[in-house]
XYZ file of C-alpha atoms in Angstrom:
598
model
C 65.197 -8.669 -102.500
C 65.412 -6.971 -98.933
C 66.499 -9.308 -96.452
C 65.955 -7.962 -92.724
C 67.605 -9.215 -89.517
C 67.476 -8.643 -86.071
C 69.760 -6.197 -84.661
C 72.643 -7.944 -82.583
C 73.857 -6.435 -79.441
C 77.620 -6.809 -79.271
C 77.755 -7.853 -75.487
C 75.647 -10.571 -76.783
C 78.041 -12.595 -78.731
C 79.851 -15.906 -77.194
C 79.646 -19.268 -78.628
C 79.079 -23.090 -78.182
C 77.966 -23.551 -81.676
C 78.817 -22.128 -84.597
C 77.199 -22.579 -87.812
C 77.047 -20.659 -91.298
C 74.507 -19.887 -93.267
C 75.834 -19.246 -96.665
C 74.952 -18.491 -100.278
C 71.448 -18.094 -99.634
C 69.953 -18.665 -103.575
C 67.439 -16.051 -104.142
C 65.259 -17.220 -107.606
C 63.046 -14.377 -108.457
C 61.867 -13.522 -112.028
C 64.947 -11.899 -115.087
C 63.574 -8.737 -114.493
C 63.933 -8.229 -110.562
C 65.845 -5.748 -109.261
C 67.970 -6.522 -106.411
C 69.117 -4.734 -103.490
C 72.384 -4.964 -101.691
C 71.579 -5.060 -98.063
C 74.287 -5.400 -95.419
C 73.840 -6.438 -92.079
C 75.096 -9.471 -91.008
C 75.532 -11.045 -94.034
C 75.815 -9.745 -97.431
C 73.239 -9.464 -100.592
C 75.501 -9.770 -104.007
C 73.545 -9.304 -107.758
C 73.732 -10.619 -110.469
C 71.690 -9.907 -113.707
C 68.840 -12.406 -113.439
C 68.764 -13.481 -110.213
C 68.996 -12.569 -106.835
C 72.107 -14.510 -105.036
C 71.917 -13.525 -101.530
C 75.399 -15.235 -100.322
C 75.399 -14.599 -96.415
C 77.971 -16.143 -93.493
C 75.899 -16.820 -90.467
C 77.957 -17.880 -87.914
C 76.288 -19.628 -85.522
C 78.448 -19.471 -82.117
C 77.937 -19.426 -78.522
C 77.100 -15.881 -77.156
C 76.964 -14.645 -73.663
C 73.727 -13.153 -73.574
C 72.432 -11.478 -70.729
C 68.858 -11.495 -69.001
C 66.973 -11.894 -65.525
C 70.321 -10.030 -64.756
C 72.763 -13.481 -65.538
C 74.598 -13.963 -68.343
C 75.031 -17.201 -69.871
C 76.675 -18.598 -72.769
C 74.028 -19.191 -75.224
C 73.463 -20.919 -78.674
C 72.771 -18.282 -80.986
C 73.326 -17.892 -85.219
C 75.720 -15.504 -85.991
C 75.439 -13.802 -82.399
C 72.126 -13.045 -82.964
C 68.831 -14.190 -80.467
C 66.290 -14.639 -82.041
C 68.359 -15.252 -85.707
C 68.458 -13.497 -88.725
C 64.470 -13.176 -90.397
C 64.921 -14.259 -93.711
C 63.178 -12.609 -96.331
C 62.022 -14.209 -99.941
C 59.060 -14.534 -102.518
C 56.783 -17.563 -103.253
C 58.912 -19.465 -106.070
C 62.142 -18.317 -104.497
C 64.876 -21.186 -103.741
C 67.406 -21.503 -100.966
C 70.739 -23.205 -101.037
C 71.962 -22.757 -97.264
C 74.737 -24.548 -95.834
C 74.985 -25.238 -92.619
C 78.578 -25.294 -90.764
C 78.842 -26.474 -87.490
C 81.433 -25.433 -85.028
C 79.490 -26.237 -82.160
C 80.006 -29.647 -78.862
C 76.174 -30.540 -79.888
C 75.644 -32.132 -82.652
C 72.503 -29.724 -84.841
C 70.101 -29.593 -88.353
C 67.588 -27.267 -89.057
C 64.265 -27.397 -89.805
C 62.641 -25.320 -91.910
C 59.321 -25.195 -90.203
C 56.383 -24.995 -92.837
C 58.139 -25.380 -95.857
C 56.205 -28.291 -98.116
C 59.786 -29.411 -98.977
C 58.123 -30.889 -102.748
C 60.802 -33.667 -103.510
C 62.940 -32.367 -101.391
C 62.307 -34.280 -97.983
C 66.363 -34.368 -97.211
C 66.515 -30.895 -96.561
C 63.588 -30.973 -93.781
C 65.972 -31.167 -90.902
C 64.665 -33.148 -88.482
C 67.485 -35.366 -87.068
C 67.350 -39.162 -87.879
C 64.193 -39.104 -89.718
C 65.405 -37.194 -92.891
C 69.219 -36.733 -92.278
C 71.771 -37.574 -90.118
C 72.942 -34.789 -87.446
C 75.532 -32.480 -88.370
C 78.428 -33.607 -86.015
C 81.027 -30.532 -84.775
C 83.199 -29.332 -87.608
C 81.426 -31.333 -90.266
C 78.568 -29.372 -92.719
C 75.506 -29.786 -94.928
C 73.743 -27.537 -97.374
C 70.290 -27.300 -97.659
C 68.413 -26.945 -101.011
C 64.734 -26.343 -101.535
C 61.905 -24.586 -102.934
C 58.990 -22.594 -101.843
C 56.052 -23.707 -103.907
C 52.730 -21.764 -104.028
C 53.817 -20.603 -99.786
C 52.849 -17.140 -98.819
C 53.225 -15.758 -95.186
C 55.044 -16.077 -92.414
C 57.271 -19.378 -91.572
C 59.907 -20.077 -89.196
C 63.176 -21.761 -89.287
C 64.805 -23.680 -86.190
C 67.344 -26.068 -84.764
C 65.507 -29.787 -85.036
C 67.830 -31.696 -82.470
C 67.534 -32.059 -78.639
C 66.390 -28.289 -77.075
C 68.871 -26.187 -79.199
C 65.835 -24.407 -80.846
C 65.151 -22.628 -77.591
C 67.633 -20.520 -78.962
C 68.082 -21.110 -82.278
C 65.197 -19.836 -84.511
C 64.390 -16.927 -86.771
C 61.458 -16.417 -89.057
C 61.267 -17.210 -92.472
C 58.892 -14.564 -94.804
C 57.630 -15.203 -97.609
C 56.131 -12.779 -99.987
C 53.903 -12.759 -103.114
C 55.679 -12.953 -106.305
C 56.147 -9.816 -108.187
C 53.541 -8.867 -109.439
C 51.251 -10.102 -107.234
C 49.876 -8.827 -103.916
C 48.413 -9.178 -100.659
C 44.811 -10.525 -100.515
C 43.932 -7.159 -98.319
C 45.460 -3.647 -97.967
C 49.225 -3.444 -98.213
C 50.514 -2.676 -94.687
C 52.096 0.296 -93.931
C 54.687 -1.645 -91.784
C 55.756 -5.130 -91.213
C 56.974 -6.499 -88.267
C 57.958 -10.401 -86.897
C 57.471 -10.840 -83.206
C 58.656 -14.490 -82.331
C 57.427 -15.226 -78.756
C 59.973 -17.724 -77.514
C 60.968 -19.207 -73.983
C 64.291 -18.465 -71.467
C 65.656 -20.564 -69.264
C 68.232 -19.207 -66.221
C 70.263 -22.316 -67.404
C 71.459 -24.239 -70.588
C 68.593 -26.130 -71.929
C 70.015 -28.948 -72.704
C 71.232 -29.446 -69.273
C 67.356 -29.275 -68.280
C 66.453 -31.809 -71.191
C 69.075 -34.104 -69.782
C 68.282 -33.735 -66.449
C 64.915 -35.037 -67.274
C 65.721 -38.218 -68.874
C 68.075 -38.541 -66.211
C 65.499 -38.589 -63.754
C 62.457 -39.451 -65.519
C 60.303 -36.460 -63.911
C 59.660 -33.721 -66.464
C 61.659 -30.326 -66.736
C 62.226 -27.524 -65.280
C 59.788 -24.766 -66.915
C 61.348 -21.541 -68.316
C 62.189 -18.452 -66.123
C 60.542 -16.150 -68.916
C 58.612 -15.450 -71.747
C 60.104 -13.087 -74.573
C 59.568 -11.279 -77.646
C 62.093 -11.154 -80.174
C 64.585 -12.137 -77.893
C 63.372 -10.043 -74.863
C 61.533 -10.715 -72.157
C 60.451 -6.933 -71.148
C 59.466 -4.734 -68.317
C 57.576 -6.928 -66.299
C 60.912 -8.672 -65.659
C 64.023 -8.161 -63.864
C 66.761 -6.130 -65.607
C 65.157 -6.353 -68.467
C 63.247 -2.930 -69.219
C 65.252 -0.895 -70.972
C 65.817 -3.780 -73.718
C 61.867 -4.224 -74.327
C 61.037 -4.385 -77.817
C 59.568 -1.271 -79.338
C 56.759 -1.790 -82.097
C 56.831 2.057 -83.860
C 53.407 3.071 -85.289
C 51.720 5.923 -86.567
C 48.243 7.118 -85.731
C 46.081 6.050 -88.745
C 48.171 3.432 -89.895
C 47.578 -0.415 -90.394
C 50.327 -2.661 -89.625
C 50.906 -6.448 -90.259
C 52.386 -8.466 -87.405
C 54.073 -11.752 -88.103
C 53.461 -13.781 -84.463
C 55.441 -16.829 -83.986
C 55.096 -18.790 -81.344
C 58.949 -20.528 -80.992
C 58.504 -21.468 -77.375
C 59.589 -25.004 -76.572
C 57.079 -26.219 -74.319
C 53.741 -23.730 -74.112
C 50.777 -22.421 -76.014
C 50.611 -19.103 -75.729
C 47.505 -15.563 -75.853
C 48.556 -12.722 -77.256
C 47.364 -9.453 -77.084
C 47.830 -5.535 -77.526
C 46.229 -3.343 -75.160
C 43.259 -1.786 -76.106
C 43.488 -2.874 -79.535
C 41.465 -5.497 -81.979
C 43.632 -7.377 -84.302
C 42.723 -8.502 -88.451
C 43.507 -12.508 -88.602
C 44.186 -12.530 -91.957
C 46.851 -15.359 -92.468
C 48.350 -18.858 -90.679
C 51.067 -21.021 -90.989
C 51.558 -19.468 -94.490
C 48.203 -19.892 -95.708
C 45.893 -16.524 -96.544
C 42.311 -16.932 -94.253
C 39.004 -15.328 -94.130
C 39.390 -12.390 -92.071
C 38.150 -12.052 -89.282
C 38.211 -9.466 -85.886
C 39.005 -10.195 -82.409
C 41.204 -9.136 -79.466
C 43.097 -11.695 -78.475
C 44.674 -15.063 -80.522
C 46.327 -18.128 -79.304
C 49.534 -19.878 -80.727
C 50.523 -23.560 -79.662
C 54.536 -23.780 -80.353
C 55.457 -23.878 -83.907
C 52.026 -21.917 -85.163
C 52.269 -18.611 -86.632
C 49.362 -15.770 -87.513
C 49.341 -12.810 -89.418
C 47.418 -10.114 -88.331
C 46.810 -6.442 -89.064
C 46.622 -3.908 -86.344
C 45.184 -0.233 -86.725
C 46.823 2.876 -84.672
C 43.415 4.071 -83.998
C 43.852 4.874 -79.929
C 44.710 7.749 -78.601
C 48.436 8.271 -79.391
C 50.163 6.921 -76.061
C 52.024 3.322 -75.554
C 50.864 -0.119 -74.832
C 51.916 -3.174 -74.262
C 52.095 -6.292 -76.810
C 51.952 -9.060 -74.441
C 52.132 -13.029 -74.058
C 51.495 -15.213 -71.609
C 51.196 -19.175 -71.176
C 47.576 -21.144 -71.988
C 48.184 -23.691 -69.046
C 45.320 -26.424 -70.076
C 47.183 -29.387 -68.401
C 45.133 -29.392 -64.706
C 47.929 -29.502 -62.034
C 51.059 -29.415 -64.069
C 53.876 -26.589 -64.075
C 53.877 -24.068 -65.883
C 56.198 -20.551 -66.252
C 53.019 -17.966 -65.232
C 55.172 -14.888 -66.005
C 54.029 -12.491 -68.746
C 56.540 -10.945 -71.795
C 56.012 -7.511 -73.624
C 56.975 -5.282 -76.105
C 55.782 -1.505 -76.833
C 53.399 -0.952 -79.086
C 54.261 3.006 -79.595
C 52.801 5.606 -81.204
C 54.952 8.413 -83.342
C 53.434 11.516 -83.004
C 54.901 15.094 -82.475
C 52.950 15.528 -79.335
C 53.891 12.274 -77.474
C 56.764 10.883 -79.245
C 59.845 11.804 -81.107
C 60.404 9.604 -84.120
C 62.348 6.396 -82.746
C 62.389 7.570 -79.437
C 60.561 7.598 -75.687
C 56.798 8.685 -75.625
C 55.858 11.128 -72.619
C 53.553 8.292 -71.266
C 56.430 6.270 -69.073
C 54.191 3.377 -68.207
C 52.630 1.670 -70.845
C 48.982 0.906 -70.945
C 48.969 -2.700 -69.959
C 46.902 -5.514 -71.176
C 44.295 -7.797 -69.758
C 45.233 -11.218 -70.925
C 42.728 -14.081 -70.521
C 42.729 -16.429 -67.571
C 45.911 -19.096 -67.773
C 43.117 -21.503 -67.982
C 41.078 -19.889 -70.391
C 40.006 -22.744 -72.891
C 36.633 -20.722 -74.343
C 38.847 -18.075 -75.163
C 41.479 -20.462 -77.173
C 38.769 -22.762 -78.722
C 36.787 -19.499 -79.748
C 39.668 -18.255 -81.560
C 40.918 -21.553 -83.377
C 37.089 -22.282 -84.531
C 36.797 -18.828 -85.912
C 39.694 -19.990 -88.593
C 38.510 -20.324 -92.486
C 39.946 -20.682 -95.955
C 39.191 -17.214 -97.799
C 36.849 -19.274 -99.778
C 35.589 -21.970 -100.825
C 38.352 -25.093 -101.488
C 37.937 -27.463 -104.052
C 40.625 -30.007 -103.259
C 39.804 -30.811 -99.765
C 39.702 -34.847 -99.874
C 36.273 -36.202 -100.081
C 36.667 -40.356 -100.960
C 39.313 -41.155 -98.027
C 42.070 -43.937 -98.803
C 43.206 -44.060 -95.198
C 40.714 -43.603 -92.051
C 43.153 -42.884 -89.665
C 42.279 -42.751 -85.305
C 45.702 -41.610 -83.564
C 45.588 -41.208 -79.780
C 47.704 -38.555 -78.555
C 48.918 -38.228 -74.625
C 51.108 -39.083 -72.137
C 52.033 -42.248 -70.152
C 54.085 -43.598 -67.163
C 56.835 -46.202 -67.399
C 57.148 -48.291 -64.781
C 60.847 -48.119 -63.288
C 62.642 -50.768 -64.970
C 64.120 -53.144 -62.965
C 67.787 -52.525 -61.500
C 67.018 -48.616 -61.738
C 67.824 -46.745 -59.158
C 64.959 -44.664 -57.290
C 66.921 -40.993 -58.588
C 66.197 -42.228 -62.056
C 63.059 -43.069 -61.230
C 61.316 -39.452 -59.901
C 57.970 -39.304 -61.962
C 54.804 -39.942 -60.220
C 54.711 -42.265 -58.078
C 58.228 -43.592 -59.064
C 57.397 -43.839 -62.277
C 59.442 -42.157 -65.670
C 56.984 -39.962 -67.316
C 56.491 -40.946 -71.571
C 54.102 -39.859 -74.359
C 53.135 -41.807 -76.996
C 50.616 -41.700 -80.150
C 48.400 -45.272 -80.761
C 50.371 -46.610 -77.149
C 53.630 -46.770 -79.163
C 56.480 -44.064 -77.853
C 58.428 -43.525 -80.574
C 62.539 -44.006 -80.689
C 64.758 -42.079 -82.555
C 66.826 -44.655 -84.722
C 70.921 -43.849 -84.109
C 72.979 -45.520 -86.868
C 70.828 -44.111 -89.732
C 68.319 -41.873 -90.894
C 64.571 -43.144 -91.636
C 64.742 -41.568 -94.971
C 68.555 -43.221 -96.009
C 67.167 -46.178 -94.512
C 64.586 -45.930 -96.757
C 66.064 -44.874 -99.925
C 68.662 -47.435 -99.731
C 66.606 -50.404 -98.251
C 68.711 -50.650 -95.087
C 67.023 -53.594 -92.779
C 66.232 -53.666 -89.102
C 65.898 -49.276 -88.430
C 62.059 -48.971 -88.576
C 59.243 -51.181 -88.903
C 56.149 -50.329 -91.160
C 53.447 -51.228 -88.453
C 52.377 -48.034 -86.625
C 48.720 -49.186 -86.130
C 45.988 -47.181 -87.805
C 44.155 -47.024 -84.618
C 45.007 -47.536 -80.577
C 45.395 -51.319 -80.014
C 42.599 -50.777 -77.377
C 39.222 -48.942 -77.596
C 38.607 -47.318 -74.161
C 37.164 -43.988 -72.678
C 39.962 -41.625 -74.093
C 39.315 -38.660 -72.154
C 37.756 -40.248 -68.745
C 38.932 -42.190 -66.230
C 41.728 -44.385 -68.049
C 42.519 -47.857 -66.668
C 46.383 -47.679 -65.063
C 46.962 -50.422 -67.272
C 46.871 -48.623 -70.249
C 49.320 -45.882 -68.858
C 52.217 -47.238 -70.149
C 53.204 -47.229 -73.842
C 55.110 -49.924 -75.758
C 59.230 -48.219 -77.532
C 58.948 -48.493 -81.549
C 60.411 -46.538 -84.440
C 57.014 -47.663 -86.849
C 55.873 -45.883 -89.674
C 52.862 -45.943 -91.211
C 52.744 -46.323 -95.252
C 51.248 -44.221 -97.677
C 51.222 -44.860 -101.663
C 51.509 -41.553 -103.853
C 48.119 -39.609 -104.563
C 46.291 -41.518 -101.539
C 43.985 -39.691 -99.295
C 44.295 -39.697 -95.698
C 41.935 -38.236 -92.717
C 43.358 -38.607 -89.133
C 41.269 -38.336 -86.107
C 43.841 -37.093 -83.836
C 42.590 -38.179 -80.380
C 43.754 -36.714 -76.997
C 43.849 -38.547 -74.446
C 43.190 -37.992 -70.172
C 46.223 -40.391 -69.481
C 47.601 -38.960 -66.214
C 46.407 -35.448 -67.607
C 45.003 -33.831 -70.473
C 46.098 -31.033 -72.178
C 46.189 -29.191 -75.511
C 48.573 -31.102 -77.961
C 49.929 -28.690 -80.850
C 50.369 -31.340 -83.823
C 52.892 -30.805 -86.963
C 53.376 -32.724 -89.511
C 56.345 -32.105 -91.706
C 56.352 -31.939 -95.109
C 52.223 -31.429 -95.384
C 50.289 -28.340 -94.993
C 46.319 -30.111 -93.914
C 43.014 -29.227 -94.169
C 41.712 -28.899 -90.277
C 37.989 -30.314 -91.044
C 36.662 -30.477 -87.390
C 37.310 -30.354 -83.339
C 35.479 -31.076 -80.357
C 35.831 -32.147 -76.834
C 35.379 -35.418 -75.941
C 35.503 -38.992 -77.341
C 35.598 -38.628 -80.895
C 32.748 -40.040 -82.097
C 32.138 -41.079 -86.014
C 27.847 -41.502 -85.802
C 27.730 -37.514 -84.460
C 30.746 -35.883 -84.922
C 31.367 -36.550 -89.083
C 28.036 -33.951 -89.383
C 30.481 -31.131 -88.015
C 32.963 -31.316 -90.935
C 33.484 -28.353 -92.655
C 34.327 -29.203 -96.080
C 33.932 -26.049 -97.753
C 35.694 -23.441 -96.493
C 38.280 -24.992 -93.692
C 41.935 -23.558 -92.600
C 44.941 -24.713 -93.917
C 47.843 -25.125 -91.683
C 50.882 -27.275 -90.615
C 50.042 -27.620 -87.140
C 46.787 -28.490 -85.773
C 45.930 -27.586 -81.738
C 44.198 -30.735 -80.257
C 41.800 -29.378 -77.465
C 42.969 -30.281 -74.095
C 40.106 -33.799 -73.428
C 39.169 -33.309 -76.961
C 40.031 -34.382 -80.979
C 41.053 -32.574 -84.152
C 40.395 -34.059 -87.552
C 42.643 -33.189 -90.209
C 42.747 -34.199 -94.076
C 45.328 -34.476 -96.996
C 46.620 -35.825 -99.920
C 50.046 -37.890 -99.645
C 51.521 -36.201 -102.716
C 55.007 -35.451 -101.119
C 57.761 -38.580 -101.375
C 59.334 -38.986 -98.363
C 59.541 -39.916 -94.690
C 57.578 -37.405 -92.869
C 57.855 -36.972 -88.855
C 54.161 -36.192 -87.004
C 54.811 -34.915 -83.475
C 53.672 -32.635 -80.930
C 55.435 -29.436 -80.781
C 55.651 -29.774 -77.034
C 59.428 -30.340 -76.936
C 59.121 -31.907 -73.820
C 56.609 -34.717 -75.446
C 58.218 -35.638 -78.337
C 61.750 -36.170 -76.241
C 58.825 -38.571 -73.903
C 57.956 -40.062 -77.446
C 54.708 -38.122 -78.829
C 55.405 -38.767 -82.138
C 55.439 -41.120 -85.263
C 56.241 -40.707 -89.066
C 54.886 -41.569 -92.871
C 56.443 -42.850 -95.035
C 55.350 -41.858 -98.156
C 56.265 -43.797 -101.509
C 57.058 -42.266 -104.671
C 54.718 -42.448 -107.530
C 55.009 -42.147 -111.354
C 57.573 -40.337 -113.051
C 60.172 -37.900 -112.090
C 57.734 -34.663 -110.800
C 56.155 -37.382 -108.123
C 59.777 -39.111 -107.160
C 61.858 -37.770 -104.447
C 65.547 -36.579 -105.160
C 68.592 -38.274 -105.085
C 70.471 -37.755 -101.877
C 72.770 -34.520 -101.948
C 76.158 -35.908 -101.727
C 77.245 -34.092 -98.835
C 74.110 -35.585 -96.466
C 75.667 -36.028 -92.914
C 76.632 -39.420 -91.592
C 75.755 -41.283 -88.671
């Protein structure tokens, strides 16, 4: 088992937070044959399994870009983090050691987590944080997963810079469902901020107005020549004429949906979120935060260089956005242009011609154009729970006593989010999940409504008094084995915009989305229930719905938010809670002994 990682400058090492990854547990079949592969951790064997025991340090680094250093959050001195490598049925023990001033779990984004729901990461819903100097090892299972993933801090805005991808192959034996690629490479589009991030995060909810946006855009940790200091670091994507590659595109940006594009090329979509799709042709794809697509790319241009680039999809009318563009190289090895690994004769790459910021035909085109590879049988038809969650921002009125510099949203107002008009709160003492496993009283309550506690025109002209949400840490209850369909509903309150919505522990079948008001008489006729996408997060349309299905067969307490960082710290989010059912194959684990304390 090959496990790749990003290669880590040594002027970029520094640290505020350290953590280690170690003994990463490798089960493949008794007759694999491992490989030893050091880089910054080490790959041991033994006989019949692969026991891939690595220390990832994860320290503060003084990383340079826009021409600034700063000291920067990074695992093991690495930005982006080490891509992990593994195989559908492989397990992972990883613990985590913390030797960081912030508090930190991770998430491993994707990952179904079967039974498992105390290694999701997500701080105070399924574990307590991991304080400085303490640890916590993570132990799970990829069941029946194939594609690309991502791993990434879960608390406050560490995961700005603390993410990696997370592969996952077919078993032995098995293959791609097209053409094995010639090449493989991750490209995790993430966001950089001139600043600490969690200074802007707290400056926010110091103030109540929203955040600063990010200076840049990058690629694997770059931002590229289209920035300051920064061309001689731009990524370089090798490729030879003739060949067909797969790219792995993340999008790990905090706060914005991203297009992506290589110039003068067409892409294959041929996978999402870890689930294989019908594939399909086009030239440009968009990612909200936490989405990922596979796609194959043929060198069939004239040998020269071009640029892979990303740039925001701003739907939210009048709001701030970063409106710089990232790159990499997309470079052709050929004797005449290019010596192998190095500079091709072309100096200026061809550049590409990205959609407008704005562009919301281009991003609905491309999200519509998703499909299962054929048909699926186990999409829920008889529905236990009709779900209708509204999704969208608010304003809090300034509570009284404030003073007006805490106070500098609209109109002196503290801007929220909320889903059904209830902003959700982060319990502090305990986790939902140990609150739930060991019946602790008074943490959540079990009443998130199944729909908005008012009808009204979602995506029109919204009365002000609906603006502001009610605080709550609710739930909402499922029994084992029951179906669910939500209507996820954006809303126009003070602005609407595209809403990228994950739910942990679940992939879900995306049956339908419009623009609009949802409406059941019309809309229920556009369900595809024969062929739709599977995936973990689910892009609202900015004044528009999504409908999503699946079956609660995953114990647990499962956290649904936008993957807007900046919502769910104003509250966009809300959580299942999802009992255990019959026997010990539908009952979720004990608690590992070491699980963090509050």
């Amino acid at each position: 088992m090959e496990v790749f990682t990003h290669k880590a400058s040594t002027t970029n090492i520094c640290s505020f937070f350290a953590f280690t990854l170690l003994a990463l547990l490798l089960i493949t079949t008794p007759l694999a044959t491992a490989k030893v592969h050091s880089h910054h951790f080490v790959v041991s064997t033994l006989s019949s399994f692969n026991f891939a025991r690595s220390d990832i340090q994860i320290q503060s680094t003084p990383v340079k870009r826009l021409c600034k250093t700063h000291n920067t959050i990074t695992v093991n001195g690495m930005y982006p983090g080490p891509t992990l490598e593994v195989e559908n049925g492989d397990t992972l023990v990883v613990n985590v050691v913390n030797r960081a001033r912030y508090n930190v779990t991770i998430h491993w984004h994707g990952v179904r987590q079967m039974r498992s729901a105390w290694a999701d990461g997500p701080e105070f819903i399924t574990q307590c944080p991991i304080r400085p100097g303490k640890s916590y090892t993570y132990r799970f299972t990829i069941q029946g997963q194939e594609g690309t993933l991502w791993w990434h801090a879960h608390s406050s805005w560490l995961r700005a810079t603390v993410y990696g991808a997370l592969i996952i192959r077919p078993k032995q034996g098995d293959s791609y469902p097209f053409p094995k690629p010639h090449r493989e490479t991750p490209l995790l589009l993430g966001e950089w901020w001139d600043a600490n991030p969690i200074d802007v995060v707290r400056e926010a909810t110091r103030t109540g107005a929203a955040p600063n946006v990010s200076d840049a855009y990058t690629i694997n940790g770059q931002p590229g020549d289209l920035y300051n200091c920064s061309s001689k670091d731009t990524v370089i994507v090798p490729i030879k004429s003739g060949e067909t590659n797969l790219l792995r595109v993340v999008n790990s940006a905090l706060n914005q949906e991203l297009f992506f594009k290589v110039a003068n090329h067409k892409m294959t979509v041929v996978g999402a979120d870890a689930s294989y799709l019908k594939p399909f042709t086009t030239s440009v794809i968009m990612l909200g935060p936490g989405q990922t697509t596979d796609v194959l790319i043929t060198a069939n241009q004239p040998p020269n260089r071009y640029h892979i680039a990303a740039r925001a999809y701003a739907s939210a009318q009048g709001a701030p956005f970063d409106n710089t563009t990232t790159t990499a190289i997309l470079q052709y090895e050929t004797s005449a242009t290019c010596s192998h690994g190095g500079k091709c004769t072309s100096s200026k790459p061809v550049t590409a011609v990205m959609p407008a910021f704005n562009d919301t035909a281009t991003a609905t085109a491309f999200t519509t154009s998703l499909r299962s590879p054929r048909r699926v049988e186990n999409v829920p038809q008889k529905i236990d729970h009709d779900l209708f969650f509204t999704v969208g921002l608010g304003l809090n009125k300034c509570p009284r006593g404030a003073r007006a510099r805490n106070c500098q949203g609209p109109n002196g107002t503290r801007f929220a989010a909320s889903m059904n008009n209830v902003s959700f709160v982060l319990p502090s003492n305990f986790s939902l999940l140990q609150a739930h496993q060991q019946g602790v009283p008074g943490v959540f309550t079990t009443d998130f409504p199944a729909r908005p506690p008012r009808q009204f025109d979602y995506t029109g002209n919204v009365s002000r008094s609906l603006w502001q949400p009610i605080r709550g840490t609710k739930v909402y209850k499922l029994k084992y084995g029951e179906t669910v369909q939500v209507v996820l509903q954006g809303t126009s309150i003070f602005t609407a915009e595209n809403h990228p919505i994950h739910l942990h522990g679940y992939d879900f079948y995306i049956v339908a989305e419009g623009f609009g008001n949802f409406d059941r008489r019309k809309d229920t006729a556009k369900f595809n229930l024969v062929d739709p996408p599977m995936r973990n997060t689910a892009s609202v349309p900015v004044g528009g719905w999504a409908v999503i299905r699946f079956v609660a067969d995953n114990p647990g307490v499962w956290l649904m938010h936008c993957h807007l960082d900046v919502h769910i710290t104003w509250g966009l989010a809300m959580a299942f809670l999802v009992e255990n059912g019959v026997g010990e194959l539908q009952t979720l684990q004990p608690p590992p002994p070491d699980l963090p304390v509050c």
